[in-house]
Each structure stands twice: as structure tokens, then as C-alpha cells.
GROMACS .gro file of N, CA and C in nm:
model
  468
    1MET      N    1   0.084  -0.118   0.000
    1MET     CA    2   0.000   0.000   0.000
    1MET      C    3   0.089   0.124   0.000
    2ILE      N    4   0.062   0.213  -0.091
    2ILE     CA    5   0.139   0.336  -0.100
    2ILE      C    6   0.083   0.436   0.001
    3LYS      N    7   0.167   0.478   0.093
    3LYS     CA    8   0.126   0.573   0.197
    3LYS      C    9   0.153   0.717   0.155
    4LEU      N   10   0.258   0.739   0.076
    4LEU     CA   11   0.294   0.874   0.033
    4LEU      C   12   0.385   0.866  -0.088
    5THR      N   13   0.361   0.955  -0.183
    5THR     CA   14   0.453   0.975  -0.295
    5THR      C   15   0.502   1.118  -0.283
    6ARG      N   16   0.632   1.134  -0.272
    6ARG     CA   17   0.691   1.265  -0.240
    6ARG      C   18   0.796   1.304  -0.344
    7ILE      N   19   0.791   1.430  -0.386
    7ILE     CA   20   0.895   1.487  -0.471
    7ILE      C   21   0.989   1.565  -0.381
    8ASP      N   22   1.116   1.525  -0.383
    8ASP     CA   23   1.216   1.594  -0.302
    8ASP      C   24   1.349   1.579  -0.375
    9ASP      N   25   1.406   1.690  -0.420
    9ASP     CA   26   1.529   1.680  -0.499
    9ASP      C   27   1.648   1.629  -0.419
   10ARG      N   28   1.635   1.625  -0.287
   10ARG     CA   29   1.743   1.567  -0.205
   10ARG      C   30   1.722   1.417  -0.183
   11LEU      N   31   1.611   1.366  -0.234
   11LEU     CA   32   1.574   1.225  -0.218
   11LEU      C   33   1.559   1.192  -0.070
   12LEU      N   34   1.646   1.112  -0.015
   12LEU     CA   35   1.632   1.067   0.124
   12LEU      C   36   1.726   1.144   0.215
   13HIS      N   37   1.668   1.209   0.316
   13HIS     CA   38   1.746   1.287   0.412
   13HIS      C   39   1.669   1.287   0.544
   14GLY      N   40   1.720   1.355   0.643
   14GLY     CA   41   1.663   1.350   0.778
   14GLY      C   42   1.515   1.381   0.786
   15GLN      N   43   1.470   1.483   0.713
   15GLN     CA   44   1.329   1.521   0.716
   15GLN      C   45   1.239   1.406   0.670
   16VAL      N   46   1.281   1.336   0.567
   16VAL     CA   47   1.203   1.223   0.517
   16VAL      C   48   1.215   1.106   0.614
   17ALA      N   49   1.337   1.076   0.656
   17ALA     CA   50   1.361   0.960   0.741
   17ALA      C   51   1.295   0.972   0.878
   18PHE      N   52   1.305   1.090   0.938
   18PHE     CA   53   1.264   1.100   1.078
   18PHE      C   54   1.133   1.174   1.102
   19THR      N   55   1.074   1.235   0.999
   19THR     CA   56   0.941   1.293   1.020
   19THR      C   57   0.836   1.224   0.933
   20TRP      N   58   0.863   1.211   0.802
   20TRP     CA   59   0.762   1.152   0.714
   20TRP      C   60   0.745   1.002   0.735
   21THR      N   61   0.855   0.930   0.751
   21THR     CA   62   0.846   0.784   0.765
   21THR      C   63   0.756   0.745   0.882
   22PRO      N   64   0.780   0.798   1.004
   22PRO     CA   65   0.688   0.761   1.113
   22PRO      C   66   0.548   0.821   1.096
   23ALA      N   67   0.537   0.940   1.039
   23ALA     CA   68   0.406   1.005   1.025
   23ALA      C   69   0.311   0.924   0.938
   24VAL      N   70   0.365   0.856   0.836
   24VAL     CA   71   0.279   0.775   0.749
   24VAL      C   72   0.292   0.626   0.780
   25SER      N   73   0.367   0.593   0.885
   25SER     CA   74   0.390   0.454   0.928
   25SER      C   75   0.449   0.368   0.817
   26ALA      N   76   0.542   0.426   0.741
   26ALA     CA   77   0.604   0.352   0.632
   26ALA      C   78   0.703   0.250   0.686
   27ASP      N   79   0.701   0.130   0.625
   27ASP     CA   80   0.802   0.029   0.658
   27ASP      C   81   0.891  -0.001   0.538
   28CYS      N   82   0.865   0.068   0.426
   28CYS     CA   83   0.945   0.050   0.305
   28CYS      C   84   0.957   0.185   0.233
   29LEU      N   85   1.080   0.228   0.213
   29LEU     CA   86   1.106   0.350   0.137
   29LEU      C   87   1.157   0.309   0.000
   30ILE      N   88   1.102   0.370  -0.104
   30ILE     CA   89   1.152   0.346  -0.238
   30ILE      C   90   1.203   0.477  -0.294
   31VAL      N   91   1.332   0.482  -0.323
   31VAL     CA   92   1.388   0.593  -0.398
   31VAL      C   93   1.375   0.551  -0.544
   32ALA      N   94   1.284   0.617  -0.616
   32ALA     CA   95   1.260   0.586  -0.757
   32ALA      C   96   1.335   0.689  -0.840
   33ASN      N   97   1.452   0.647  -0.889
   33ASN     CA   98   1.538   0.742  -0.959
   33ASN      C   99   1.634   0.663  -1.048
   34ASP      N  100   1.630   0.691  -1.176
   34ASP     CA  101   1.713   0.616  -1.271
   34ASP      C  102   1.862   0.631  -1.240
   35LYS      N  103   1.906   0.753  -1.208
   35LYS     CA  104   2.049   0.775  -1.180
   35LYS      C  105   2.092   0.702  -1.053
   36ALA      N  106   2.015   0.719  -0.947
   36ALA     CA  107   2.051   0.657  -0.819
   36ALA      C  108   2.055   0.505  -0.830
   37SER      N  109   1.968   0.448  -0.912
   37SER     CA  110   1.962   0.302  -0.924
   37SER      C  111   2.090   0.244  -0.985
   38LYS      N  112   2.169   0.327  -1.052
   38LYS     CA  113   2.293   0.280  -1.116
   38LYS      C  114   2.419   0.330  -1.047
   39ASP      N  115   2.406   0.410  -0.945
   39ASP     CA  116   2.521   0.476  -0.881
   39ASP      C  117   2.547   0.413  -0.744
   40GLU      N  118   2.648   0.329  -0.737
   40GLU     CA  119   2.676   0.256  -0.613
   40GLU      C  120   2.711   0.348  -0.496
   41PHE      N  121   2.784   0.456  -0.523
   41PHE     CA  122   2.820   0.550  -0.416
   41PHE      C  123   2.694   0.619  -0.363
   42LEU      N  124   2.607   0.662  -0.452
   42LEU     CA  125   2.482   0.727  -0.410
   42LEU      C  126   2.394   0.629  -0.333
   43LYS      N  127   2.388   0.505  -0.377
   43LYS     CA  128   2.311   0.403  -0.304
   43LYS      C  129   2.363   0.390  -0.160
   44MET      N  130   2.496   0.384  -0.146
   44MET     CA  131   2.556   0.371  -0.013
   44MET      C  132   2.519   0.493   0.073
   45THR      N  133   2.528   0.611   0.015
   45THR     CA  134   2.495   0.734   0.088
   45THR      C  135   2.349   0.736   0.131
   46LEU      N  136   2.260   0.698   0.041
   46LEU     CA  137   2.117   0.695   0.074
   46LEU      C  138   2.089   0.593   0.183
   47ASN      N  139   2.158   0.480   0.180
   47ASN     CA  140   2.139   0.379   0.285
   47ASN      C  141   2.177   0.431   0.422
   48LEU      N  142   2.274   0.523   0.428
   48LEU     CA  143   2.314   0.582   0.555
   48LEU      C  144   2.204   0.670   0.614
   49ALA      N  145   2.122   0.728   0.527
   49ALA     CA  146   2.015   0.819   0.572
   49ALA      C  147   1.886   0.746   0.608
   50LYS      N  148   1.878   0.620   0.579
   50LYS     CA  149   1.756   0.542   0.599
   50LYS      C  150   1.730   0.518   0.748
   51PRO      N  151   1.604   0.530   0.789
   51PRO     CA  152   1.573   0.498   0.929
   51PRO      C  153   1.581   0.347   0.951
   52ALA      N  154   1.618   0.307   1.071
   52ALA     CA  155   1.632   0.164   1.103
   52ALA      C  156   1.499   0.091   1.092
   53SER      N  157   1.389   0.164   1.107
   53SER     CA  158   1.256   0.102   1.108
   53SER      C  159   1.203   0.065   0.970
   54ALA      N  160   1.276   0.101   0.864
   54ALA     CA  161   1.223   0.079   0.729
   54ALA      C  162   1.326   0.015   0.638
   55LYS      N  163   1.274  -0.060   0.544
   55LYS     CA  164   1.355  -0.119   0.437
   55LYS      C  165   1.372  -0.010   0.330
   56LEU      N  166   1.488  -0.006   0.264
   56LEU     CA  167   1.511   0.091   0.157
   56LEU      C  168   1.536   0.018   0.026
   57LEU      N  169   1.459   0.055  -0.077
   57LEU     CA  170   1.481   0.004  -0.211
   57LEU      C  171   1.517   0.124  -0.300
   58ILE      N  172   1.616   0.105  -0.384
   58ILE     CA  173   1.655   0.210  -0.478
   58ILE      C  174   1.640   0.151  -0.617
   59LYS      N  175   1.540   0.201  -0.690
   59LYS     CA  176   1.503   0.140  -0.818
   59LYS      C  177   1.488   0.247  -0.926
   60SER      N  178   1.502   0.203  -1.049
   60SER     CA  179   1.471   0.291  -1.162
   60SER      C  180   1.321   0.316  -1.162
   61ILE      N  181   1.278   0.414  -1.240
   61ILE     CA  182   1.134   0.442  -1.250
   61ILE      C  183   1.061   0.317  -1.303
   62ALA      N  184   1.113   0.256  -1.408
   62ALA     CA  185   1.049   0.137  -1.466
   62ALA      C  186   1.043   0.022  -1.366
   63ASP      N  187   1.152  -0.002  -1.294
   63ASP     CA  188   1.153  -0.110  -1.195
   63ASP      C  189   1.061  -0.080  -1.077
   64THR      N  190   1.045   0.047  -1.044
   64THR     CA  191   0.953   0.085  -0.937
   64THR      C  192   0.810   0.053  -0.979
   65VAL      N  193   0.775   0.084  -1.103
   65VAL     CA  194   0.640   0.052  -1.154
   65VAL      C  195   0.616  -0.098  -1.145
   66THR      N  196   0.712  -0.177  -1.191
   66THR     CA  197   0.699  -0.323  -1.186
   66THR      C  198   0.680  -0.371  -1.043
   67PHE      N  199   0.761  -0.319  -0.951
   67PHE     CA  200   0.752  -0.357  -0.810
   67PHE      C  201   0.615  -0.321  -0.752
   68LEU      N  202   0.568  -0.200  -0.779
   68LEU     CA  203   0.440  -0.154  -0.722
   68LEU      C  204   0.321  -0.229  -0.779
   69LYS      N  205   0.333  -0.281  -0.901
   69LYS     CA  206   0.224  -0.358  -0.962
   69LYS      C  207   0.225  -0.504  -0.918
   70ASP      N  208   0.333  -0.548  -0.855
   70ASP     CA  209   0.344  -0.685  -0.808
   70ASP      C  210   0.260  -0.699  -0.680
   71PRO      N  211   0.168  -0.795  -0.676
   71PRO     CA  212   0.084  -0.813  -0.557
   71PRO      C  213   0.164  -0.835  -0.428
   72ARG      N  214   0.287  -0.883  -0.441
   72ARG     CA  215   0.370  -0.906  -0.321
   72ARG      C  216   0.409  -0.776  -0.252
   73SER      N  217   0.396  -0.662  -0.321
   73SER     CA  218   0.430  -0.533  -0.258
   73SER      C  219   0.313  -0.479  -0.174
   74GLN      N  220   0.195  -0.533  -0.192
   74GLN     CA  221   0.075  -0.480  -0.127
   74GLN      C  222   0.080  -0.478   0.026
   75PRO      N  223   0.137  -0.579   0.093
   75PRO     CA  224   0.139  -0.573   0.240
   75PRO      C  225   0.231  -0.463   0.296
   76LEU      N  226   0.323  -0.413   0.214
   76LEU     CA  227   0.417  -0.311   0.260
   76LEU      C  228   0.348  -0.175   0.268
   77LYS      N  229   0.395  -0.093   0.363
   77LYS     CA  230   0.349   0.046   0.374
   77LYS      C  231   0.460   0.131   0.314
   78ILE      N  232   0.436   0.179   0.191
   78ILE     CA  233   0.542   0.234   0.107
   78ILE      C  234   0.540   0.386   0.100
   79LEU      N  235   0.658   0.443   0.117
   79LEU     CA  236   0.680   0.585   0.093
   79LEU      C  237   0.771   0.593  -0.029
   80ILE      N  238   0.722   0.654  -0.136
   80ILE     CA  239   0.800   0.667  -0.260
   80ILE      C  240   0.860   0.806  -0.265
   81ILE      N  241   0.988   0.814  -0.301
   81ILE     CA  242   1.055   0.943  -0.313
   81ILE      C  243   1.113   0.953  -0.454
   82VAL      N  244   1.077   1.060  -0.523
   82VAL     CA  245   1.134   1.092  -0.654
   82VAL      C  246   1.195   1.232  -0.643
   83ASN      N  247   1.279   1.268  -0.741
   83ASN     CA  248   1.340   1.400  -0.731
   83ASN      C  249   1.294   1.497  -0.839
   84SER      N  250   1.188   1.461  -0.913
   84SER     CA  251   1.139   1.552  -1.017
   84SER      C  252   0.989   1.535  -1.039
   85VAL      N  253   0.929   1.642  -1.089
   85VAL     CA  254   0.787   1.639  -1.124
   85VAL      C  255   0.765   1.536  -1.235
   86LYS      N  256   0.857   1.534  -1.330
   86LYS     CA  257   0.845   1.440  -1.443
   86LYS      C  258   0.842   1.295  -1.396
   87ASP      N  259   0.928   1.259  -1.300
   87ASP     CA  260   0.930   1.121  -1.250
   87ASP      C  261   0.802   1.089  -1.171
   88ALA      N  262   0.752   1.185  -1.095
   88ALA     CA  263   0.627   1.163  -1.021
   88ALA      C  264   0.512   1.138  -1.119
   89ALA      N  265   0.509   1.217  -1.227
   89ALA     CA  266   0.404   1.200  -1.328
   89ALA      C  267   0.415   1.064  -1.396
   90ALA      N  268   0.537   1.022  -1.425
   90ALA     CA  269   0.558   0.892  -1.490
   90ALA      C  270   0.506   0.779  -1.402
   91LEU      N  271   0.534   0.785  -1.273
   91LEU     CA  272   0.484   0.682  -1.181
   91LEU      C  273   0.332   0.687  -1.171
   92ALA      N  274   0.277   0.807  -1.156
   92ALA     CA  275   0.131   0.821  -1.142
   92ALA      C  276   0.058   0.773  -1.267
   93ASP      N  277   0.120   0.792  -1.385
   93ASP     CA  278   0.059   0.744  -1.510
   93ASP      C  279   0.048   0.592  -1.513
   94GLU      N  280   0.142   0.524  -1.450
   94GLU     CA  281   0.148   0.378  -1.457
   94GLU      C  282   0.089   0.307  -1.336
   95VAL      N  283   0.082   0.376  -1.223
   95VAL     CA  284   0.039   0.312  -1.098
   95VAL      C  285  -0.087   0.383  -1.048
   96ASN      N  286  -0.200   0.320  -1.070
   96ASN     CA  287  -0.329   0.382  -1.036
   96ASN      C  288  -0.345   0.413  -0.888
   97GLU      N  289  -0.272   0.342  -0.804
   97GLU     CA  290  -0.283   0.365  -0.660
   97GLU      C  291  -0.232   0.504  -0.620
   98ILE      N  292  -0.147   0.562  -0.702
   98ILE     CA  293  -0.096   0.697  -0.672
   98ILE      C  294  -0.202   0.798  -0.712
   99GLN      N  295  -0.266   0.856  -0.611
   99GLN     CA  296  -0.372   0.954  -0.632
   99GLN      C  297  -0.335   1.092  -0.578
  100SER      N  298  -0.223   1.096  -0.505
  100SER     CA  299  -0.179   1.220  -0.442
  100SER      C  300  -0.027   1.226  -0.448
  101VAL      N  301   0.026   1.345  -0.469
  101VAL     CA  302   0.171   1.364  -0.469
  101VAL      C  303   0.204   1.482  -0.379
  102ASN      N  304   0.298   1.460  -0.289
  102ASN     CA  305   0.347   1.563  -0.198
  102ASN      C  306   0.469   1.630  -0.260
  103PHE      N  307   0.465   1.761  -0.271
  103PHE     CA  308   0.581   1.838  -0.314
  103PHE      C  309   0.652   1.883  -0.187
  104GLY      N  310   0.771   1.827  -0.164
  104GLY     CA  311   0.841   1.856  -0.040
  104GLY      C  312   0.961   1.947  -0.058
  105GLY      N  313   1.030   1.934  -0.170
  105GLY     CA  314   1.147   2.019  -0.189
  105GLY      C  315   1.199   2.012  -0.331
  106LEU      N  316   1.194   2.124  -0.398
  106LEU     CA  317   1.258   2.140  -0.529
  106LEU      C  318   1.330   2.274  -0.523
  107ARG      N  319   1.461   2.267  -0.506
  107ARG     CA  320   1.539   2.389  -0.488
  107ARG      C  321   1.550   2.470  -0.617
  108ALA      N  322   1.586   2.595  -0.599
  108ALA     CA  323   1.606   2.685  -0.713
  108ALA      C  324   1.712   2.627  -0.806
  109ARG      N  325   1.685   2.640  -0.934
  109ARG     CA  326   1.779   2.595  -1.037
  109ARG      C  327   1.754   2.677  -1.162
  110GLU      N  328   1.838   2.660  -1.260
  110GLU     CA  329   1.827   2.735  -1.384
  110GLU      C  330   1.686   2.726  -1.443
  111GLY      N  331   1.623   2.841  -1.466
  111GLY     CA  332   1.492   2.844  -1.530
  111GLY      C  333   1.374   2.818  -1.438
  112ALA      N  334   1.400   2.803  -1.308
  112ALA     CA  335   1.291   2.774  -1.213
  112ALA      C  336   1.254   2.899  -1.134
  113LYS      N  337   1.125   2.910  -1.102
  113LYS     CA  338   1.080   3.021  -1.018
  113LYS      C  339   1.018   2.965  -0.891
  114ALA      N  340   1.042   3.034  -0.781
  114ALA     CA  341   0.991   2.990  -0.652
  114ALA      C  342   0.840   3.011  -0.645
  115ILE      N  343   0.769   2.907  -0.601
  115ILE     CA  344   0.624   2.920  -0.578
  115ILE      C  345   0.591   2.903  -0.429
  116SER      N  346   0.690   2.859  -0.352
  116SER     CA  347   0.679   2.852  -0.206
  116SER      C  348   0.822   2.855  -0.152
  117LYS      N  349   0.836   2.851  -0.021
  117LYS     CA  350   0.972   2.862   0.034
  117LYS      C  351   1.060   2.741  -0.002
  118ALA      N  352   1.001   2.629  -0.035
  118ALA     CA  353   1.081   2.510  -0.064
  118ALA      C  354   1.062   2.455  -0.205
  119ILE      N  355   0.978   2.519  -0.285
  119ILE     CA  356   0.946   2.466  -0.417
  119ILE      C  357   0.973   2.571  -0.525
  120ALA      N  358   1.058   2.533  -0.620
  120ALA     CA  359   1.082   2.615  -0.739
  120ALA      C  360   1.055   2.527  -0.860
  121VAL      N  361   0.977   2.578  -0.953
  121VAL     CA  362   0.938   2.499  -1.069
  121VAL      C  363   0.971   2.571  -1.199
  122THR      N  364   0.997   2.491  -1.302
  122THR     CA  365   1.023   2.543  -1.435
  122THR      C  366   0.891   2.548  -1.513
  123ASP      N  367   0.894   2.609  -1.629
  123ASP     CA  368   0.775   2.608  -1.716
  123ASP      C  369   0.738   2.464  -1.753
  124GLU      N  370   0.839   2.380  -1.776
  124GLU     CA  371   0.812   2.239  -1.808
  124GLU      C  372   0.744   2.169  -1.690
  125ASP      N  373   0.792   2.196  -1.567
  125ASP     CA  374   0.729   2.139  -1.448
  125ASP      C  375   0.582   2.182  -1.441
  126ILE      N  376   0.554   2.309  -1.465
  126ILE     CA  377   0.417   2.360  -1.458
  126ILE      C  378   0.328   2.290  -1.560
  127SER      N  379   0.382   2.267  -1.678
  127SER     CA  380   0.306   2.197  -1.781
  127SER      C  381   0.270   2.055  -1.735
  128VAL      N  382   0.367   1.985  -1.677
  128VAL     CA  383   0.344   1.849  -1.626
  128VAL      C  384   0.246   1.852  -1.509
  129ILE      N  385   0.260   1.951  -1.422
  129ILE     CA  386   0.169   1.966  -1.308
  129ILE      C  387   0.025   1.982  -1.358
  130LYS      N  388   0.007   2.066  -1.459
  130LYS     CA  389  -0.128   2.087  -1.513
  130LYS      C  390  -0.185   1.958  -1.572
  131GLU      N  391  -0.101   1.878  -1.637
  131GLU     CA  392  -0.146   1.749  -1.689
  131GLU      C  393  -0.188   1.656  -1.575
  132MET      N  394  -0.110   1.657  -1.467
  132MET     CA  395  -0.142   1.572  -1.352
  132MET      C  396  -0.273   1.617  -1.287
  133LEU      N  397  -0.291   1.748  -1.274
  133LEU     CA  398  -0.416   1.800  -1.217
  133LEU      C  399  -0.535   1.762  -1.304
  134ALA      N  400  -0.517   1.769  -1.435
  134ALA     CA  401  -0.626   1.734  -1.528
  134ALA      C  402  -0.667   1.588  -1.514
  135LYS      N  403  -0.574   1.503  -1.468
  135LYS     CA  404  -0.605   1.361  -1.447
  135LYS      C  405  -0.668   1.336  -1.310
  136GLY      N  406  -0.685   1.442  -1.232
  136GLY     CA  407  -0.752   1.429  -1.103
  136GLY      C  408  -0.661   1.400  -0.985
  137LEU      N  409  -0.531   1.413  -1.003
  137LEU     CA  410  -0.439   1.389  -0.892
  137LEU      C  411  -0.442   1.505  -0.793
  138GLU      N  412  -0.429   1.473  -0.666
  138GLU     CA  413  -0.411   1.576  -0.565
  138GLU      C  414  -0.262   1.607  -0.560
  139LEU      N  415  -0.226   1.732  -0.577
  139LEU     CA  416  -0.087   1.776  -0.571
  139LEU      C  417  -0.076   1.878  -0.459
  140GLU      N  418  -0.006   1.840  -0.353
  140GLU     CA  419  -0.001   1.926  -0.235
  140GLU      C  420   0.142   1.955  -0.193
  141VAL      N  421   0.159   2.072  -0.131
  141VAL     CA  422   0.290   2.118  -0.087
  141VAL      C  423   0.295   2.113   0.065
  142ARG      N  424   0.392   2.039   0.117
  142ARG     CA  425   0.421   2.035   0.262
  142ARG      C  426   0.563   1.987   0.279
  143GLN      N  427   0.642   2.060   0.353
  143GLN     CA  428   0.778   2.012   0.381
  143GLN      C  429   0.775   1.901   0.486
  144VAL      N  430   0.697   1.922   0.589
  144VAL     CA  431   0.686   1.824   0.697
  144VAL      C  432   0.538   1.793   0.721
  145PRO      N  433   0.508   1.680   0.782
  145PRO     CA  434   0.368   1.638   0.798
  145PRO      C  435   0.283   1.736   0.878
  146THR      N  436   0.343   1.812   0.967
  146THR     CA  437   0.266   1.904   1.050
  146THR      C  438   0.233   2.036   0.978
  147ASP      N  439   0.295   2.060   0.863
  147ASP     CA  440   0.261   2.179   0.784
  147ASP      C  441   0.118   2.167   0.732
  148LYS      N  442   0.053   2.282   0.711
  148LYS     CA  443  -0.079   2.282   0.652
  148LYS      C  444  -0.065   2.244   0.505
  149LYS      N  445  -0.152   2.156   0.459
  149LYS     CA  446  -0.152   2.112   0.320
  149LYS      C  447  -0.195   2.230   0.232
  150VAL      N  448  -0.110   2.263   0.132
  150VAL     CA  449  -0.143   2.369   0.036
  150VAL      C  450  -0.149   2.304  -0.102
  151LEU      N  451  -0.261   2.319  -0.169
  151LEU     CA  452  -0.274   2.261  -0.302
  151LEU      C  453  -0.192   2.342  -0.403
  152ILE      N  454  -0.117   2.272  -0.485
  152ILE     CA  455  -0.022   2.339  -0.574
  152ILE      C  456  -0.091   2.428  -0.676
  153ASP      N  457  -0.213   2.395  -0.715
  153ASP     CA  458  -0.278   2.479  -0.815
  153ASP      C  459  -0.307   2.619  -0.762
  154THR      N  460  -0.302   2.640  -0.631
  154THR     CA  461  -0.320   2.774  -0.576
  154THR      C  462  -0.189   2.854  -0.582
  155LEU      N  463  -0.079   2.787  -0.617
  155LEU     CA  464   0.053   2.852  -0.616
  155LEU      C  465   0.109   2.879  -0.756
  156ILE      N  466   0.056   2.808  -0.856
  156ILE     CA  467   0.114   2.825  -0.992
  156ILE      C  468   0.029   2.918  -1.077
   0.00000   0.00000   0.00000
């Protein structure tokens, strides 16, 4: 069961490990990222940030879809972390269980404009966000679980 799908350009870090994981009672974290799935040093670093209470899987986007569609994943309480709007959309397109996406952190970068204190999006991101909204997905902004949920369409 997917408990949370989160966009965070830092992937797995203290905020995710020690606030989101217990808040959603996740016992399995999936870093869904094509680059991370092939980078042994990054995998080792991400494993260091993982909470002891949860299993960590680092998979490509395609392998994450396959895993989430496998009935054997259903008993797990899964927190999915991606680092881009595009990757979140790709997962949501393939995995019907994803009905909501949390925007937790997208730092300023070339061509991006800030829409909240922790979220900066490009024109391409906004286009993908609008497509996701048109499909009926809930897209909300919260850095930590105790923050008030803000719907992204009120910010773009």
C-alpha cells in the first residue's frame, strides 16, 4: 500500500527519514530514480540516511512501476521518493494507486521560479503539473507532515 509519494530533490534525508516515515507509518522506502539506481556510491549514501525502522529500495522508474504492480508489494506500507515532477508523473501514469503527490522540496535551479519557500518549478514542471491536475491527482505542498496542506494549483 502506498502511503505517500513525495517529490524531493534531495531524495532521502533527515526530514524524510525522521518525520515523514513515522508520520505515514512507512516500513518501506523506495527511492525511484534512474540515476541513483545505477550509482553505487549514491546508493551507499542513501542507505546511511535510511531509518532503522524501514527497508530501503533504490530502483529505476520502470523497476519501481513493476515492483508496485506486483501483488507481493501490497502488504508493505510504502513511501515513494522521486526528485522531479516528471518522475512523479511517470509513476502516477502507470500506478493507479498513486492519487496524491506531496511536493516537499525542489530547490532553485536554472529556469525555475519559486512558488513557495521550498518549491521552485520550471515552465516544463508547470506543464506536467497541469497534466497531472487534469487527471484528477491531488498535488499538495508540505515540507513536513505538520505543515498545513497547500494545493499546488493555488501557487502556480
